[in-house]
PDB file of C-alpha atoms in Angstrom:
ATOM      1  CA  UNK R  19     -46.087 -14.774   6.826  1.00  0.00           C
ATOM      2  CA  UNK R  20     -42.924 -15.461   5.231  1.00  0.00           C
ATOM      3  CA  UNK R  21     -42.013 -18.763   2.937  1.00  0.00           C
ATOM      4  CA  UNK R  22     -38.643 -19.644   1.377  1.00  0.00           C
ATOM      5  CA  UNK R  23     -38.070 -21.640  -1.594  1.00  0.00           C
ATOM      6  CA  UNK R  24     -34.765 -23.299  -1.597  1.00  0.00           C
ATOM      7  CA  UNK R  25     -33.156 -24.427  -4.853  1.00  0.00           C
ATOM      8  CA  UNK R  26     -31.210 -27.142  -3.084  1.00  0.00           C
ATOM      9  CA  UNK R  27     -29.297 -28.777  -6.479  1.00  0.00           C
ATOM     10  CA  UNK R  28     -28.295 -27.054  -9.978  1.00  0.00           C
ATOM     11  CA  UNK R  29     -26.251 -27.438 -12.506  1.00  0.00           C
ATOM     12  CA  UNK R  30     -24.854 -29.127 -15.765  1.00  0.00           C
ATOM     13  CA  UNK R  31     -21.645 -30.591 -14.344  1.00  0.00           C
ATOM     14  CA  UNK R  32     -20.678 -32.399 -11.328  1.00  0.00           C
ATOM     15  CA  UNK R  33     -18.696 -29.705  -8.950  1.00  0.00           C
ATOM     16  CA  UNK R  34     -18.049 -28.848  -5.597  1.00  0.00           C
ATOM     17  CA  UNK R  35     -18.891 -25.069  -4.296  1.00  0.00           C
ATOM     18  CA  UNK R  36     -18.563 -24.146  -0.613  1.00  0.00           C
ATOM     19  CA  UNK R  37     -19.827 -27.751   0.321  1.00  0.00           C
ATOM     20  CA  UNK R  38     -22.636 -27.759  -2.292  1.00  0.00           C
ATOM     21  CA  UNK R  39     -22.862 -30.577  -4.988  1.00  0.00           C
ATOM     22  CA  UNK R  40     -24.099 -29.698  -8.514  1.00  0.00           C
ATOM     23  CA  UNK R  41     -25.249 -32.344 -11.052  1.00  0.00           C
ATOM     24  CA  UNK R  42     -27.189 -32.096 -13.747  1.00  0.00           C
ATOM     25  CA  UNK R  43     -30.871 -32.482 -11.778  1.00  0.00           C
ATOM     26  CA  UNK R  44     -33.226 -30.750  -9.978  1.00  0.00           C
ATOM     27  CA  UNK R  45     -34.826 -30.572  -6.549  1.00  0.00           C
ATOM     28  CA  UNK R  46     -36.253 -27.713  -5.074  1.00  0.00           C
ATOM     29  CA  UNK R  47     -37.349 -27.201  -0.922  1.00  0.00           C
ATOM     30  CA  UNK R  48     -39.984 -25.598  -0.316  1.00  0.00           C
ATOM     31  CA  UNK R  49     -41.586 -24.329   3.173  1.00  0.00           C
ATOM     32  CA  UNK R  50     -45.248 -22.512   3.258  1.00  0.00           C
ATOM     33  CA  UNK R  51     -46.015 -22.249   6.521  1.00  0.00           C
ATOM     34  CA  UNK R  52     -47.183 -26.100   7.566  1.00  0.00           C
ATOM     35  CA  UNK R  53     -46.362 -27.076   4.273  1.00  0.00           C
ATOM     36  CA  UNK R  54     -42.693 -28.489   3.741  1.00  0.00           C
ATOM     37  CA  UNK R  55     -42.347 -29.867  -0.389  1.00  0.00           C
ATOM     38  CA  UNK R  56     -39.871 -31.237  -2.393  1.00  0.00           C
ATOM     39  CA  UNK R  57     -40.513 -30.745  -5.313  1.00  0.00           C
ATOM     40  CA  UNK R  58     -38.473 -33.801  -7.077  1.00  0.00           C
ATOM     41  CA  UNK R  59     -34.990 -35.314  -5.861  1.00  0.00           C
ATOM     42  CA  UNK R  60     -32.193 -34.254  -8.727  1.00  0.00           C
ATOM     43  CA  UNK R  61     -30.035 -37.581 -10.409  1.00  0.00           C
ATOM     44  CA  UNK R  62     -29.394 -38.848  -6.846  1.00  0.00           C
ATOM     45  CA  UNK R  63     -26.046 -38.084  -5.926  1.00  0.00           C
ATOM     46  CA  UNK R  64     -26.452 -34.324  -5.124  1.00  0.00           C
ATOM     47  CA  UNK R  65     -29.265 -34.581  -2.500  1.00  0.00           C
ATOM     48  CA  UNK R  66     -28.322 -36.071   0.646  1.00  0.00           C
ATOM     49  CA  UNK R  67     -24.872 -33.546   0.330  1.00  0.00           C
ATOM     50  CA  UNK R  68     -27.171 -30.522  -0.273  1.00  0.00           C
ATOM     51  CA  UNK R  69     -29.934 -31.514   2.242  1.00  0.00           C
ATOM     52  CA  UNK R  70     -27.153 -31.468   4.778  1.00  0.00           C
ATOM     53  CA  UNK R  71     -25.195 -27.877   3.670  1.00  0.00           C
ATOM     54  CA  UNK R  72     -28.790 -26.268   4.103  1.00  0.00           C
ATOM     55  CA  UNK R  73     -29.766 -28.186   6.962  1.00  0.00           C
ATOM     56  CA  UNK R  74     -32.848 -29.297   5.632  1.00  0.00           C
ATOM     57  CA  UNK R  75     -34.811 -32.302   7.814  1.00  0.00           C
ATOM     58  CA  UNK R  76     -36.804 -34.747   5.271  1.00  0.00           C
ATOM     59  CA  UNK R  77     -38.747 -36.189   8.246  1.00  0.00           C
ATOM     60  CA  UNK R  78     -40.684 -32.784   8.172  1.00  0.00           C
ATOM     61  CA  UNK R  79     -41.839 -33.021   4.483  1.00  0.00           C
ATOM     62  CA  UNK R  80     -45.490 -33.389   3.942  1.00  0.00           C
ATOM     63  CA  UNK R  81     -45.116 -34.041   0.256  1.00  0.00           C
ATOM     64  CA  UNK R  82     -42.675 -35.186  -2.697  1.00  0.00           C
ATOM     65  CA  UNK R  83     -43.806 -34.133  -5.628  1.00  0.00           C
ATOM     66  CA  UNK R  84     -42.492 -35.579  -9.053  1.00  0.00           C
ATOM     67  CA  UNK R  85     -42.840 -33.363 -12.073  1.00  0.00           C
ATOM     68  CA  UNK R  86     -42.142 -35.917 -14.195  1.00  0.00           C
ATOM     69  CA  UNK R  87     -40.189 -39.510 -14.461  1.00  0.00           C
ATOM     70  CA  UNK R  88     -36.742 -38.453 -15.862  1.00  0.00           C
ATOM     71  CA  UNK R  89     -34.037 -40.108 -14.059  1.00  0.00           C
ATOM     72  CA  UNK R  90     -32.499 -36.365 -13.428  1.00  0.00           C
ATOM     73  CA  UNK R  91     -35.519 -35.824 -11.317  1.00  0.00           C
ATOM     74  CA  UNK R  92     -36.431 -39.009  -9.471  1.00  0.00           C
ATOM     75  CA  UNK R  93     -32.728 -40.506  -8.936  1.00  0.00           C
ATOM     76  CA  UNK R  94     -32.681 -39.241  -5.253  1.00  0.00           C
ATOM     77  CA  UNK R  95     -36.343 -41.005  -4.846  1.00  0.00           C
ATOM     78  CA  UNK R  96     -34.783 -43.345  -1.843  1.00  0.00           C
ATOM     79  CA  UNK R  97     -32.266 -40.645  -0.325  1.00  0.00           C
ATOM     80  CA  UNK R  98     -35.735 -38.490   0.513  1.00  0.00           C
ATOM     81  CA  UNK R  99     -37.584 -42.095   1.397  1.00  0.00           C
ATOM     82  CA  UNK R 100     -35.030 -42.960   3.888  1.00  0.00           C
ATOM     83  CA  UNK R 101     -35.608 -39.996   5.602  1.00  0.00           C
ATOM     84  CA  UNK R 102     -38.850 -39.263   6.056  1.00  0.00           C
ATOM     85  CA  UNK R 103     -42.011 -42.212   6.704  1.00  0.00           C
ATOM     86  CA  UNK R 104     -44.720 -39.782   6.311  1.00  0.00           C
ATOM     87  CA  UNK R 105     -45.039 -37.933   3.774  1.00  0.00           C
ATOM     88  CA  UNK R 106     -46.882 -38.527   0.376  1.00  0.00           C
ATOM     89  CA  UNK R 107     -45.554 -39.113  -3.207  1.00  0.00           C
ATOM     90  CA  UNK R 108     -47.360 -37.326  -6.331  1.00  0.00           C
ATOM     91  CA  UNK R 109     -46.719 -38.277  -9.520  1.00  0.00           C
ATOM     92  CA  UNK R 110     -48.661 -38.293 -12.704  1.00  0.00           C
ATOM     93  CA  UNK R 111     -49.571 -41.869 -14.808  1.00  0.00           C
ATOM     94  CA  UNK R 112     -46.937 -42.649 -16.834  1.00  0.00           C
ATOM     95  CA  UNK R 113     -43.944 -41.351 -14.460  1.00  0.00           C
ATOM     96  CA  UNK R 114     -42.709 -44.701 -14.523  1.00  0.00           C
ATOM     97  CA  UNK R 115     -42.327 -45.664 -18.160  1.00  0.00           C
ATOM     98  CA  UNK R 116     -38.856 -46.936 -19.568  1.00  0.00           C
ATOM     99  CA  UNK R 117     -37.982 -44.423 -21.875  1.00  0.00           C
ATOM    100  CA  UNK R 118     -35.455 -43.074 -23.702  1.00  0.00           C
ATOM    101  CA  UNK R 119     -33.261 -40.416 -25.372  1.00  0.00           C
ATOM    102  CA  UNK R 120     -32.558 -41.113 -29.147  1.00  0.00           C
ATOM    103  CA  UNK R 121     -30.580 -38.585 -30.563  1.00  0.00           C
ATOM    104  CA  UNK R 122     -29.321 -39.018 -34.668  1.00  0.00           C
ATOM    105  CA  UNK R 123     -26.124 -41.146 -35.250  1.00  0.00           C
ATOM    106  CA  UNK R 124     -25.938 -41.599 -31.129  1.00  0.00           C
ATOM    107  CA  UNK R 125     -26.627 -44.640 -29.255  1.00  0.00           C
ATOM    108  CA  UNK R 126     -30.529 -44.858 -27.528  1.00  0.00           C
ATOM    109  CA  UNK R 127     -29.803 -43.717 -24.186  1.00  0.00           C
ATOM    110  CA  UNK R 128     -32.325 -44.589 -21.041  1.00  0.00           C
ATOM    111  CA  UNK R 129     -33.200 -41.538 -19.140  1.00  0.00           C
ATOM    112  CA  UNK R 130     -36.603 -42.622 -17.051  1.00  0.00           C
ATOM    113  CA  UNK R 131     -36.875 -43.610 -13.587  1.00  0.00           C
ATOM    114  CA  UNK R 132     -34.478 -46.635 -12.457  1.00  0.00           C
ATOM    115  CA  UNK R 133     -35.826 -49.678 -11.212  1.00  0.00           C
ATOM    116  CA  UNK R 134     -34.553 -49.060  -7.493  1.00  0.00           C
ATOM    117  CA  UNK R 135     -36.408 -45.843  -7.185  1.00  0.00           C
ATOM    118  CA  UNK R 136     -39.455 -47.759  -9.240  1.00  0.00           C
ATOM    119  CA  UNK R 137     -39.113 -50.679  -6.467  1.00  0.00           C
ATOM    120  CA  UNK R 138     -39.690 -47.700  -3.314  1.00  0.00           C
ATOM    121  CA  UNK R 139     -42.319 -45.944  -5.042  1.00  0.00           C
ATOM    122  CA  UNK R 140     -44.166 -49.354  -5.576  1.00  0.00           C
ATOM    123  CA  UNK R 141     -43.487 -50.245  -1.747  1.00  0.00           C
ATOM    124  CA  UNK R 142     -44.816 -47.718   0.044  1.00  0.00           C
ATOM    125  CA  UNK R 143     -48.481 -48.187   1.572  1.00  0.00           C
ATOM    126  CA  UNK R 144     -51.341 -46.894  -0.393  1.00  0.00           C
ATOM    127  CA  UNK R 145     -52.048 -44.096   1.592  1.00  0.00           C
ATOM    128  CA  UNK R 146     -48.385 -42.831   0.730  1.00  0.00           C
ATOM    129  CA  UNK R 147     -48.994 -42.280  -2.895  1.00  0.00           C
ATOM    130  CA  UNK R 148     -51.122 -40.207  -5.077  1.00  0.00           C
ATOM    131  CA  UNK R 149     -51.230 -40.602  -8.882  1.00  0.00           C
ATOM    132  CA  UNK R 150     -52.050 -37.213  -9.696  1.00  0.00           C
ATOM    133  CA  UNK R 151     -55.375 -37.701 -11.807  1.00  0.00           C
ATOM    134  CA  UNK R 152     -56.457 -34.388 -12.780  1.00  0.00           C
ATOM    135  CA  UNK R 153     -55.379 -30.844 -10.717  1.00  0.00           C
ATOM    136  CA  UNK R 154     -55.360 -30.878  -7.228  1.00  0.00           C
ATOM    137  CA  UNK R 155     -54.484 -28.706  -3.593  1.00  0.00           C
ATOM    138  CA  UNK R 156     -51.940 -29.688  -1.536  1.00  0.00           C
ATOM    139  CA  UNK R 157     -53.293 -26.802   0.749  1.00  0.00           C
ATOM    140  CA  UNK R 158     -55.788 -23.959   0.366  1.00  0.00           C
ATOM    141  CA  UNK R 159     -53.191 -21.517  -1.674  1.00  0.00           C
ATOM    142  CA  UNK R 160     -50.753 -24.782  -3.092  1.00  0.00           C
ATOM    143  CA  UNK R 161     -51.850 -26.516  -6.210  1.00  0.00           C
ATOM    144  CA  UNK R 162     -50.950 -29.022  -8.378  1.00  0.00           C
ATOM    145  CA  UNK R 163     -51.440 -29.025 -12.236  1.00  0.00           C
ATOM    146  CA  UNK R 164     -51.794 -32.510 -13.081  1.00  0.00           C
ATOM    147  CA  UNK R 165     -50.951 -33.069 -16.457  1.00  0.00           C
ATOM    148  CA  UNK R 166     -51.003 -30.030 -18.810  1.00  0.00           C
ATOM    149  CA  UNK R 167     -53.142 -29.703 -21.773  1.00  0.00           C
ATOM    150  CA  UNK R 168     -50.589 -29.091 -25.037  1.00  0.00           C
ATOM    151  CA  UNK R 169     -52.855 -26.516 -26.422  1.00  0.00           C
ATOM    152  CA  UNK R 170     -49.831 -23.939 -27.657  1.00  0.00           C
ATOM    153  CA  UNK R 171     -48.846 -24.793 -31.463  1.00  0.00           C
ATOM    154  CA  UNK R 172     -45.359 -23.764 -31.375  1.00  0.00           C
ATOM    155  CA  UNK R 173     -44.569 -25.819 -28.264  1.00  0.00           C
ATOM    156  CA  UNK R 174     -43.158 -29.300 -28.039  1.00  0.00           C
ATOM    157  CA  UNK R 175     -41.570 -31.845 -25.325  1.00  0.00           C
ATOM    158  CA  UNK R 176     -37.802 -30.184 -26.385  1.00  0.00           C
ATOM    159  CA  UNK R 177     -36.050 -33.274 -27.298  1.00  0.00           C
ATOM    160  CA  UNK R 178     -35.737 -36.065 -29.268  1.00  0.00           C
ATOM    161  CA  UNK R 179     -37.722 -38.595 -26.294  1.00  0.00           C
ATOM    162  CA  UNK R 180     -39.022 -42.172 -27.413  1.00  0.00           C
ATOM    163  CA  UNK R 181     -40.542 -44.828 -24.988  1.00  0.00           C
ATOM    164  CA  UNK R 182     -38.550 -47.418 -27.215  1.00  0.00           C
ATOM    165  CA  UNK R 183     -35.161 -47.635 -27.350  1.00  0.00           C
ATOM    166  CA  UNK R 184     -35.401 -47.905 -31.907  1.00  0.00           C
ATOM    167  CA  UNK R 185     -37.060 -44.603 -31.743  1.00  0.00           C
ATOM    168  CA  UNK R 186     -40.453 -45.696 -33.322  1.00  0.00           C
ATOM    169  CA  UNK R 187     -42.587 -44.510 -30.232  1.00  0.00           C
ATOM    170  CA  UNK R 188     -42.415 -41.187 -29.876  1.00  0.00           C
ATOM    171  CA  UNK R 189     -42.883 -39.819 -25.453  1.00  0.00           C
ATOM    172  CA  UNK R 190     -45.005 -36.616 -25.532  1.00  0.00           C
ATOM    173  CA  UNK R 191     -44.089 -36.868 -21.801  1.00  0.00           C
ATOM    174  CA  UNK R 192     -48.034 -36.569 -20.956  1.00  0.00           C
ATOM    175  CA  UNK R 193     -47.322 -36.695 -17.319  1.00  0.00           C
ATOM    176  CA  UNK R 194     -45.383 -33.458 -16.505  1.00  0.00           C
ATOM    177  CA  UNK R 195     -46.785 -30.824 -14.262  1.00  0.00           C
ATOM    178  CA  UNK R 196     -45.943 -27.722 -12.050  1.00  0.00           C
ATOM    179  CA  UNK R 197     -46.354 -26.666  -8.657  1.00  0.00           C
ATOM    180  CA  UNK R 198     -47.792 -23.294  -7.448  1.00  0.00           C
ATOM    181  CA  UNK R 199     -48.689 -21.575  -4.717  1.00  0.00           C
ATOM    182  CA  UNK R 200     -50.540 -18.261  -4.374  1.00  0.00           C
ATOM    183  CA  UNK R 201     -48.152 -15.230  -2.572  1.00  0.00           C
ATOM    184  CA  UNK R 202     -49.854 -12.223  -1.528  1.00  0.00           C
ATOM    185  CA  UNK R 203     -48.421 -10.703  -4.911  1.00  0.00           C
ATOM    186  CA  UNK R 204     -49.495 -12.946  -7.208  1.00  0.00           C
ATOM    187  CA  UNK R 205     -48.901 -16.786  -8.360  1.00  0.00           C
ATOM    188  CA  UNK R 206     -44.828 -18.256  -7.828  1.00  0.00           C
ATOM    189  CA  UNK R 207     -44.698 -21.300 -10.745  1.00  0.00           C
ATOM    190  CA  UNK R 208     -42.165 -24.221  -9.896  1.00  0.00           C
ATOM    191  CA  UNK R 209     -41.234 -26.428 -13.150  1.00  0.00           C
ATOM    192  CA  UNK R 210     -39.268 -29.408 -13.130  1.00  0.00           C
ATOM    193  CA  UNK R 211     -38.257 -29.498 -17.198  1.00  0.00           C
ATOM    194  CA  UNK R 212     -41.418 -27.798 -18.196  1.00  0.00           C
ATOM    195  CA  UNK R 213     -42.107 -30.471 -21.355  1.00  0.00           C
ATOM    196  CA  UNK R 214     -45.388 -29.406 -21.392  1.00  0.00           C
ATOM    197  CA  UNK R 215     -44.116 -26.072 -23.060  1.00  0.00           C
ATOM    198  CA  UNK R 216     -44.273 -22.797 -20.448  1.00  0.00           C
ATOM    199  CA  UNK R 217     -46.811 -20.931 -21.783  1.00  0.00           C
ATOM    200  CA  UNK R 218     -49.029 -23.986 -22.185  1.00  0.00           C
ATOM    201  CA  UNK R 219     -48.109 -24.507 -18.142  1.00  0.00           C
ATOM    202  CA  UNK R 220     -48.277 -21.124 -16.735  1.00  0.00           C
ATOM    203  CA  UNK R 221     -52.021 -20.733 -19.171  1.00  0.00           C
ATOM    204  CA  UNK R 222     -53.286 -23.982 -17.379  1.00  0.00           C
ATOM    205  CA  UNK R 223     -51.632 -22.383 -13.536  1.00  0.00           C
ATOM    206  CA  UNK R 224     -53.605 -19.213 -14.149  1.00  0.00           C
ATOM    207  CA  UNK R 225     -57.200 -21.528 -15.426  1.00  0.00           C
ATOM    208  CA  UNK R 226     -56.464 -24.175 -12.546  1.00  0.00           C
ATOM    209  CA  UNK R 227     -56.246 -20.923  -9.811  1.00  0.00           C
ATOM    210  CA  UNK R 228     -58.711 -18.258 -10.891  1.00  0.00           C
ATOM    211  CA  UNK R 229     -55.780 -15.371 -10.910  1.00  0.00           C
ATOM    212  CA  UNK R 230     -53.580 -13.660 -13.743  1.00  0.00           C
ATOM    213  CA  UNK R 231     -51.292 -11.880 -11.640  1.00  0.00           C
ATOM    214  CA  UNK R 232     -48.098 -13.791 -12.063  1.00  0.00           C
ATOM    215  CA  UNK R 233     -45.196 -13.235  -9.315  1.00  0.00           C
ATOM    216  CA  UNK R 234     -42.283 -15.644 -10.047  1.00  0.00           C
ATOM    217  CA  UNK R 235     -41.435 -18.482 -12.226  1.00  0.00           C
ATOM    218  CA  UNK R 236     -38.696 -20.817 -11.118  1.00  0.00           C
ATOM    219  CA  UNK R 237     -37.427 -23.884 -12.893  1.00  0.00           C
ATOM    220  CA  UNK R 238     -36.379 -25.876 -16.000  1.00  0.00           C
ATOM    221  CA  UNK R 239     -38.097 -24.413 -19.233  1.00  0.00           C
ATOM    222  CA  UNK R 240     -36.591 -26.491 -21.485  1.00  0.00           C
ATOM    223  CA  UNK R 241     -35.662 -23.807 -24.076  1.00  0.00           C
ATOM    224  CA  UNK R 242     -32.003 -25.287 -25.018  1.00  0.00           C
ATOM    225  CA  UNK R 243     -32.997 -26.379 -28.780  1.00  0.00           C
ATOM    226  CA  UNK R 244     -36.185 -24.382 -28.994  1.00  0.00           C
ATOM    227  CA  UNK R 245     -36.721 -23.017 -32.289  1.00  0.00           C
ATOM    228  CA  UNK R 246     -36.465 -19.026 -32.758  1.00  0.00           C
ATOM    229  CA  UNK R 247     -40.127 -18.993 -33.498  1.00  0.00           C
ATOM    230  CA  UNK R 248     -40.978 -20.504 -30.432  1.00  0.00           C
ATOM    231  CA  UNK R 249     -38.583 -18.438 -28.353  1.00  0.00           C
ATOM    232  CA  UNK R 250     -40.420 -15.590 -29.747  1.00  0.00           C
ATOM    233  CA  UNK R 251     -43.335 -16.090 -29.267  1.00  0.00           C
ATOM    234  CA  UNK R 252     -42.336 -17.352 -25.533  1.00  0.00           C
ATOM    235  CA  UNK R 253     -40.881 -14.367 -24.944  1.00  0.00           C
ATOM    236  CA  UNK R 254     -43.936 -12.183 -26.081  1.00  0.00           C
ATOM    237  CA  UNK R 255     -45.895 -14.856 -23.659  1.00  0.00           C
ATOM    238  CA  UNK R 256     -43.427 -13.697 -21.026  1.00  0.00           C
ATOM    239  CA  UNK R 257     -43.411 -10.001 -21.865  1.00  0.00           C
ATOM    240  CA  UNK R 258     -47.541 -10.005 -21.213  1.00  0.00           C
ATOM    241  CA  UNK R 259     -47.215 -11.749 -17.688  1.00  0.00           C
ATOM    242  CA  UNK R 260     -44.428  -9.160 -16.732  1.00  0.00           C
ATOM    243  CA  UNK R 261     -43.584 -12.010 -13.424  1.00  0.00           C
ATOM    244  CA  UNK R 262     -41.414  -9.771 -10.844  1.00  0.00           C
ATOM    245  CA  UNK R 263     -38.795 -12.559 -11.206  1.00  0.00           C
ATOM    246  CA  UNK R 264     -38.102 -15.000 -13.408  1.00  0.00           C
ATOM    247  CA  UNK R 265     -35.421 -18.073 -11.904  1.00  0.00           C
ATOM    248  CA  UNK R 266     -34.434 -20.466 -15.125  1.00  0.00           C
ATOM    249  CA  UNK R 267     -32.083 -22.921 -14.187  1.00  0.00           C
ATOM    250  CA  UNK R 268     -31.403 -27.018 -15.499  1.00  0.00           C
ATOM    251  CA  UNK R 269     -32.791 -27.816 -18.742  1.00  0.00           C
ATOM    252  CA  UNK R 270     -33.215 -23.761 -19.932  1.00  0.00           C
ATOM    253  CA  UNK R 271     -30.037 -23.991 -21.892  1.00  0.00           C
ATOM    254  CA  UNK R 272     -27.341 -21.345 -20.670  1.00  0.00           C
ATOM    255  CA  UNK R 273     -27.588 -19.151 -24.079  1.00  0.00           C
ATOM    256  CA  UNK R 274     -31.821 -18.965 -23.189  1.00  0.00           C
ATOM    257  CA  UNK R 275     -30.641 -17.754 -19.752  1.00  0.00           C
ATOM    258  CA  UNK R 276     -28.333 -15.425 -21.352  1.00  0.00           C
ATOM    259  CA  UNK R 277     -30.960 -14.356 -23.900  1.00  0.00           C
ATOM    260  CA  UNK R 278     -33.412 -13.814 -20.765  1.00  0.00           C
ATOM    261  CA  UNK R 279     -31.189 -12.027 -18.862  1.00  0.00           C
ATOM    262  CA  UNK R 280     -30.729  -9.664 -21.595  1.00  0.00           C
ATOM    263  CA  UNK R 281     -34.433  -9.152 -22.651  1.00  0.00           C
ATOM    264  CA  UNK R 282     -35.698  -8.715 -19.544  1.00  0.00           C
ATOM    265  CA  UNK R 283     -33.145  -7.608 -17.544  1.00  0.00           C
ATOM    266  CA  UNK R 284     -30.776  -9.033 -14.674  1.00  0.00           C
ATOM    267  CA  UNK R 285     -33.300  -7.740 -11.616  1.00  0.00           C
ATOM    268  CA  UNK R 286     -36.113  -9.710 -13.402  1.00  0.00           C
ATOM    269  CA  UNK R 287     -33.942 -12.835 -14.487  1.00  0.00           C
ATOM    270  CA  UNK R 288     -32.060 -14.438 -12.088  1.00  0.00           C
ATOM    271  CA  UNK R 289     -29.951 -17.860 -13.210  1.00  0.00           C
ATOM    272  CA  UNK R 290     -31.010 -20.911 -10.259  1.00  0.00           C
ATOM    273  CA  UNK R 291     -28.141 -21.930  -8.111  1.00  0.00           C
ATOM    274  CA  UNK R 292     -26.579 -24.123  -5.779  1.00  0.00           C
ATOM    275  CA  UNK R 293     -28.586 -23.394  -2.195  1.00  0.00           C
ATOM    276  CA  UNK R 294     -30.398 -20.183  -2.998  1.00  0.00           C
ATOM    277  CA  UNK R 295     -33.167 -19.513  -0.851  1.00  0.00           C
ATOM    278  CA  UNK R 296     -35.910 -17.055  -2.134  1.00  0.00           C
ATOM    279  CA  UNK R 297     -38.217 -15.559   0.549  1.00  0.00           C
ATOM    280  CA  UNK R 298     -41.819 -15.037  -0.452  1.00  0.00           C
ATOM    281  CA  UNK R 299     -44.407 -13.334   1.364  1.00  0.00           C
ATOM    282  CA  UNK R 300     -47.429 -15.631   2.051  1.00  0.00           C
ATOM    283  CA  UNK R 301     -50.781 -15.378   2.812  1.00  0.00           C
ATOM    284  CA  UNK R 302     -52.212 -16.583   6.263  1.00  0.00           C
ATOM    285  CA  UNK R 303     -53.475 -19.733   6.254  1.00  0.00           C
ATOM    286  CA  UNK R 304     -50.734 -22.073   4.623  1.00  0.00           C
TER     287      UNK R 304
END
């Protein structure tokens, strides 16, 4: 059985490519076999114009999952609402905290989930939302990680992120997870920003699922002002999994892609795009 992955928005800057939007979010489609995800819903703009390009029907989603509560990844939270009245939202506590970005010498800038998208989530019936707990299965071969143990020393959240606005709280952002799903050759990772640090979230896929064998990793890794140290010793991490393909895209940093691309090769490392679809082969059963 075959199951696509669809990176449906991407991108730093707002531009228009053969009728795709780009904006600096992420949202990914994914379809394995009854199981239609999106996993999270880019800064909002970029959605509904790239849900129509790849003809992609909301109403059939079974699940919207939130990898974390950054505005970049929850902004299109009422664009997938509108369209679909059945499917579940799964977020981890804390997704909704104000917080913010406080960089030196720069004013505090807001970056969690805005109140309108806070206002849906806390409308829908109770049977519509899931706060994610501890790790659970969407399906038989589809898991969620639930919030990610920081057990890595050389990893952090990659920014400078506060839940106050004077920078005196710092926001380990406790709440991000991953999605995976099991492919007949091995586990396929999705990350939204990856906060948690990726080798402390592809450790805690290969615990949560019993297998070591690692396929594909697709997201944000959140590598842009990572440390040399810690893209070492990443690297090595990555180097011992030997995935089949590795898809960085959003918060990776373009120079980390570049770097990846050139470590490991361009059949391994692929850059995320605009409407790529990625066909998997799945086990029966989804």
């Amino acid at each position: 059985m075959t199951g696509n992955v669809m990176l449906t928005l991407e991108g730093r800057v707002k531009v228009f490519v053969l009728g795709f939007a780009a904006e600096h979010g992420f949202a990914v489609w994914i379809e394995a076999g009854r199981q239609k995800i999106l996993l999270d819903t880019g800064a909002g703009k970029a959605l509904p114009i790239n849900r129509e390009q790849c003809g992609i029907d909301f109403a059939q989603a079974t699940a919207l999952v939130l990898s974390h509560g950054h505005y970049d990844h929850t902004g299109g939270i009422g664009a997938f609402l509108s369209g679909n009245q059945t499917a579940v939202v799964y977020a981890a506590p804390g997704f909704d905290r104000p917080r913010f970005s406080c960089r030196p010498g720069e004013k505090a800038r807001a970056i969690g989930l805005q109140a309108e998208g806070r206002r849906q989530i806390q409308a829908l019936p109770p049977e519509r939302f899931h706060l994610v707990t501890g790790p659970l299965r969407l399906a038989p071969r589809i898991g969620l990680t639930g919030a990610i143990p920081r057990l890595c020393p050389f990893e952090d959240p990659g920014g400078p992120f506060f839940f106050d606005a004077e920078a005196t709280l710092p926001d380990p952002i406790e709440e991000d997870q991953a999605l995976w799903f099991e492919t007949v050759d091995g586990l396929v990772i999705l990350t939204g920003c990856c906060h948690a640090g990726l080798v402390n979230t592809i450790e805690r896929v290969r615990v949560l699922s019993g297998q070591s064998r690692i396929h594909g990793i697709i997201g944000g890794f959140h590598l842009l002002n990572a440390s040399e140290e810690r893209l070492a010793q990443t690297f090595a991490a990555v180097q011992d999994w030997n995935p089949a393909f590795i898809l960085p895209c959003h918060c990776t940093g373009n120079p980390v892609m570049a770097r990846l691309c050139a470590h490991f090769g361009s059949e391994t490392v692929r850059p995320g795009r605009v409407g790529m679809i990625l066909p998997l082969e799945l086990p029966e059963g989804l």
